[in-house]
Amino acid sequence: MINLILFGPPGSGKGTQAAKLVDKYRLVHISTGDLFRYEMGNDTPLGLEAKGYMDKGQLVPDSVTIGMLKNKVDSCPDVEGFIFDGFPRTIPQAEALNELLESMDTSVSALISLDVHDDEIVARLLERGKTSGRKDDANEEVIRKRIEVYESETSPVYDYYAQSGKSMKINGIGSLDDIFGRLSDAIDNL
Ligand code: AMP
């Protein structure tokens, strides 16, 4: 199996690139943000719980997020691998992912981080907020909060996988195709 973590701050292009990578490498794309939005759209108890955190730009608690992720992975037997997008976002989530994959006799192949500076991210997210319908994209204060949470809680996950030589950075600025080319090169060299 190939199990990739597509990493980077909000608005770095993870979701867009993951959709293109899925076609090329036949992997299953799991975005915890998309899973939460689906639950919210259906007004489920999980969705209602997540909404309170998402609207403020905070992380949904690990226990909730890890449980949801495990259910999703378990519902995809016999696949060639996964692209995790927006997960893991904390060290406990990374530890839980490692355990889960180990129980399936596999592991994280690589964490690829899309490198984009803060000003570009805020501009991209505000632009996306005009059409995405996402409350957390429409408000600059919430966007800044998400970046702050990324820096304090999520960026340590990069260092966590760097300890086993699995983390790498890709320049996340440029055309969609340029960035896709850089990602494909990195994956082909794994
Ligand atoms: P995203 O679509 O990845 O930008 O995620 C949108 C929001 O969903 C985040 O700001 C969090 O509130 C929540 N979320 C998504 N993934 C996670 C995660 N792995 N851990 C905690 N919260 C998450």
CSV table of C-alpha atoms and ligand atoms in Angstrom, one decimal:
chain,number,residue,atom,x,y,z
A,1,MET,CA,0.0,0.0,0.0
A,2,ILE,CA,1.0,3.7,-0.5
A,3,ASN,CA,-0.3,5.8,2.4
A,4,LEU,CA,0.4,9.5,1.9
A,5,ILE,CA,-0.3,12.4,4.3
A,6,LEU,CA,-0.9,15.6,2.3
A,7,PHE,CA,0.2,18.3,4.7
A,8,GLY,CA,0.2,22.1,4.9
A,9,PRO,CA,-1.7,25.1,6.3
A,10,PRO,CA,-5.4,25.7,5.5
A,11,GLY,CA,-5.6,27.0,1.9
A,12,SER,CA,-2.3,25.4,0.8
A,13,GLY,CA,-4.1,23.4,-1.9
A,14,LYS,CA,-4.3,20.0,-0.3
A,15,GLY,CA,-7.8,19.2,-1.3
A,16,THR,CA,-7.4,20.3,-4.9
A,17,GLN,CA,-4.2,18.4,-5.3
A,18,ALA,CA,-5.5,15.3,-3.5
A,19,ALA,CA,-8.3,15.1,-6.1
A,20,LYS,CA,-5.8,15.0,-8.9
A,21,LEU,CA,-3.5,12.5,-7.2
A,22,VAL,CA,-6.4,10.1,-6.6
A,23,ASP,CA,-6.9,9.8,-10.3
A,24,LYS,CA,-3.3,9.2,-11.1
A,25,TYR,CA,-2.3,6.8,-8.3
A,26,ARG,CA,-5.7,5.1,-7.6
A,27,LEU,CA,-5.6,5.9,-3.9
A,28,VAL,CA,-8.6,6.6,-1.6
A,29,HIS,CA,-8.8,10.3,-0.5
A,30,ILE,CA,-9.8,10.9,3.1
A,31,SER,CA,-10.4,14.5,4.1
A,32,THR,CA,-11.5,14.8,7.7
A,33,GLY,CA,-12.7,18.3,7.0
A,34,ASP,CA,-15.0,17.0,4.2
A,35,LEU,CA,-16.2,14.2,6.5
A,36,PHE,CA,-17.1,16.7,9.2
A,37,ARG,CA,-18.9,19.0,6.6
A,38,TYR,CA,-20.9,16.0,5.4
A,39,GLU,CA,-22.0,15.2,8.9
A,40,MET,CA,-22.9,18.9,9.5
A,41,GLY,CA,-24.9,19.0,6.2
A,42,ASN,CA,-26.9,16.0,7.5
A,43,ASP,CA,-27.4,17.6,11.0
A,44,THR,CA,-26.0,14.4,12.7
A,45,PRO,CA,-24.9,14.6,16.4
A,46,LEU,CA,-21.3,14.3,15.2
A,47,GLY,CA,-21.9,17.2,12.7
A,48,LEU,CA,-23.5,19.4,15.4
A,49,GLU,CA,-20.6,18.7,17.7
A,50,ALA,CA,-18.0,19.5,15.1
A,51,LYS,CA,-19.7,22.7,13.9
A,52,GLY,CA,-19.1,24.5,17.2
A,53,TYR,CA,-15.3,24.0,16.8
A,54,MET,CA,-15.1,24.5,13.0
A,55,ASP,CA,-17.0,27.8,12.9
A,56,LYS,CA,-14.4,29.2,15.4
A,57,GLY,CA,-11.4,27.8,13.5
A,58,GLN,CA,-10.6,25.4,16.4
A,59,LEU,CA,-9.7,21.7,16.1
A,60,VAL,CA,-12.4,19.2,16.8
A,61,PRO,CA,-11.3,17.1,19.8
A,62,ASP,CA,-8.9,14.2,19.0
A,63,SER,CA,-11.2,11.4,20.4
A,64,VAL,CA,-14.0,12.5,18.0
A,65,THR,CA,-11.8,13.0,15.0
A,66,ILE,CA,-9.8,9.7,15.5
A,67,GLY,CA,-13.0,7.7,15.9
A,68,MET,CA,-14.4,9.1,12.7
A,69,LEU,CA,-11.2,8.5,10.7
A,70,LYS,CA,-11.0,4.9,11.9
A,71,ASN,CA,-14.5,4.2,10.8
A,72,LYS,CA,-13.8,5.7,7.4
A,73,VAL,CA,-10.6,3.6,6.9
A,74,ASP,CA,-12.4,0.5,8.1
A,75,SER,CA,-15.1,1.1,5.5
A,76,CYS,CA,-12.5,0.9,2.7
A,77,PRO,CA,-11.1,-2.7,2.6
A,78,ASP,CA,-8.8,-3.9,-0.2
A,79,VAL,CA,-7.6,-0.6,-1.4
A,80,GLU,CA,-4.2,0.3,-2.8
A,81,GLY,CA,-3.6,3.0,-0.3
A,82,PHE,CA,-4.9,6.3,1.1
A,83,ILE,CA,-4.2,10.0,0.8
A,84,PHE,CA,-4.9,11.6,4.2
A,85,ASP,CA,-5.8,15.3,3.8
A,86,GLY,CA,-6.2,17.4,6.9
A,87,PHE,CA,-5.3,14.5,9.1
A,88,PRO,CA,-3.3,14.0,11.3
A,89,ARG,CA,-3.4,17.5,12.7
A,90,THR,CA,-2.0,16.7,16.2
A,91,ILE,CA,0.6,14.4,17.6
A,92,PRO,CA,-2.0,12.1,19.3
A,93,GLN,CA,-3.7,11.8,15.9
A,94,ALA,CA,-0.4,10.9,14.2
A,95,GLU,CA,0.2,8.2,16.9
A,96,ALA,CA,-3.3,6.9,16.4
A,97,LEU,CA,-2.8,6.8,12.6
A,98,ASN,CA,0.4,4.9,13.0
A,99,GLU,CA,-1.3,2.3,15.2
A,100,LEU,CA,-4.2,1.9,12.9
A,101,LEU,CA,-2.0,1.4,9.8
A,102,GLU,CA,0.3,-1.0,11.8
A,103,SER,CA,-2.8,-3.1,12.6
A,104,MET,CA,-3.3,-3.4,8.9
A,105,ASP,CA,0.4,-4.4,8.4
A,106,THR,CA,1.2,-1.1,6.6
A,107,SER,CA,2.5,2.3,7.5
A,108,VAL,CA,2.7,6.0,6.4
A,109,SER,CA,4.9,6.1,3.3
A,110,ALA,CA,5.5,9.8,3.3
A,111,LEU,CA,4.2,13.2,4.6
A,112,ILE,CA,4.3,15.8,1.8
A,113,SER,CA,3.9,19.4,3.0
A,114,LEU,CA,2.8,22.2,0.6
A,115,ASP,CA,4.8,25.2,1.5
A,116,VAL,CA,2.8,28.5,1.2
A,117,HIS,CA,3.3,31.7,3.2
A,118,ASP,CA,0.7,33.2,5.4
A,119,ASP,CA,-0.3,36.3,3.3
A,120,GLU,CA,-1.0,34.1,0.3
A,121,ILE,CA,-3.1,31.7,2.4
A,122,VAL,CA,-5.3,34.5,3.8
A,123,ALA,CA,-5.8,35.9,0.3
A,124,ARG,CA,-6.6,32.5,-1.1
A,125,LEU,CA,-9.1,31.6,1.7
A,126,LEU,CA,-10.9,34.9,1.5
A,127,GLU,CA,-11.2,34.4,-2.2
A,128,ARG,CA,-12.5,30.8,-1.7
A,129,GLY,CA,-14.9,32.0,0.9
A,130,LYS,CA,-16.8,34.0,-1.7
A,131,THR,CA,-18.0,30.8,-3.3
A,132,SER,CA,-17.3,27.9,-1.0
A,133,GLY,CA,-20.1,28.6,1.3
A,134,ARG,CA,-17.8,27.8,4.2
A,135,LYS,CA,-18.3,30.0,7.2
A,136,ASP,CA,-14.7,29.4,8.3
A,137,ASP,CA,-13.4,30.8,5.0
A,138,ALA,CA,-15.4,34.0,5.1
A,139,ASN,CA,-14.0,35.7,8.2
A,140,GLU,CA,-10.4,36.9,8.4
A,141,GLU,CA,-10.3,36.5,12.2
A,142,VAL,CA,-11.3,32.8,11.9
A,143,ILE,CA,-8.7,32.3,9.1
A,144,ARG,CA,-6.0,33.8,11.3
A,145,LYS,CA,-7.1,31.5,14.1
A,146,ARG,CA,-6.8,28.5,11.8
A,147,ILE,CA,-3.3,29.5,10.8
A,148,GLU,CA,-2.4,30.0,14.5
A,149,VAL,CA,-3.8,26.5,15.4
A,150,TYR,CA,-1.8,25.1,12.4
A,151,GLU,CA,1.4,26.6,13.7
A,152,SER,CA,1.0,25.6,17.3
A,153,GLU,CA,-0.7,22.2,17.1
A,154,THR,CA,-0.3,20.8,13.6
A,155,SER,CA,3.2,21.8,12.4
A,156,PRO,CA,4.8,19.5,15.1
A,157,VAL,CA,3.4,16.6,13.1
A,158,TYR,CA,5.9,17.5,10.3
A,159,ASP,CA,8.8,17.1,12.8
A,160,TYR,CA,7.2,13.9,14.2
A,161,TYR,CA,7.4,12.1,10.8
A,162,ALA,CA,10.8,13.8,10.0
A,163,GLN,CA,12.3,11.7,12.8
A,164,SER,CA,11.7,8.7,10.6
A,165,GLY,CA,12.8,10.5,7.5
A,166,LYS,CA,9.3,10.5,6.0
A,167,SER,CA,8.6,14.3,5.9
A,168,MET,CA,9.3,16.4,2.8
A,169,LYS,CA,8.4,19.9,1.6
A,170,ILE,CA,7.1,20.9,-1.8
A,171,ASN,CA,6.8,24.5,-3.1
A,172,GLY,CA,3.0,25.2,-3.0
A,173,ILE,CA,3.1,28.3,-5.1
A,174,GLY,CA,2.6,28.2,-8.8
A,175,SER,CA,0.0,26.8,-11.3
A,176,LEU,CA,-2.0,23.7,-10.3
A,177,ASP,CA,-0.2,21.7,-12.9
A,178,ASP,CA,3.3,22.8,-11.7
A,179,ILE,CA,2.5,21.9,-8.1
A,180,PHE,CA,0.9,18.6,-9.3
A,181,GLY,CA,4.1,17.9,-11.2
A,182,ARG,CA,6.3,18.5,-8.1
A,183,LEU,CA,4.0,16.2,-6.0
A,184,SER,CA,4.1,13.4,-8.7
A,185,ASP,CA,7.9,13.6,-8.8
A,186,ALA,CA,8.1,13.3,-5.0
A,187,ILE,CA,5.7,10.3,-5.0
A,188,ASP,CA,7.4,8.6,-7.9
A,189,ASN,CA,10.7,8.8,-6.1
A,190,LEU,CA,9.4,7.2,-2.9
B,1,AMP,P1,-10.2,21.5,6.5
B,1,AMP,O1,-11.3,21.2,5.6
B,1,AMP,O2,-9.2,20.4,6.5
B,1,AMP,O3,-9.7,22.9,6.4
B,1,AMP,O4,-10.9,21.5,8.0
B,1,AMP,C1,-11.9,22.4,8.4
B,1,AMP,C2,-12.1,22.3,9.9
B,1,AMP,O5,-12.5,21.0,10.3
B,1,AMP,C3,-10.9,22.6,10.7
B,1,AMP,O6,-10.6,23.9,10.9
B,1,AMP,C4,-11.2,21.8,12.0
B,1,AMP,O7,-12.2,22.6,12.8
B,1,AMP,C5,-12.0,20.6,11.5
B,1,AMP,N1,-11.0,19.5,11.3
B,1,AMP,C6,-10.7,18.9,10.1
B,1,AMP,N2,-9.8,18.0,10.2
B,1,AMP,C7,-9.5,17.9,11.5
B,1,AMP,C8,-8.6,17.1,12.3
B,1,AMP,N3,-7.8,16.2,11.8
B,1,AMP,N4,-8.6,17.4,13.7
B,1,AMP,C9,-9.4,18.3,14.2
B,1,AMP,N5,-10.2,19.1,13.6
B,1,AMP,C10,-10.3,18.9,12.2
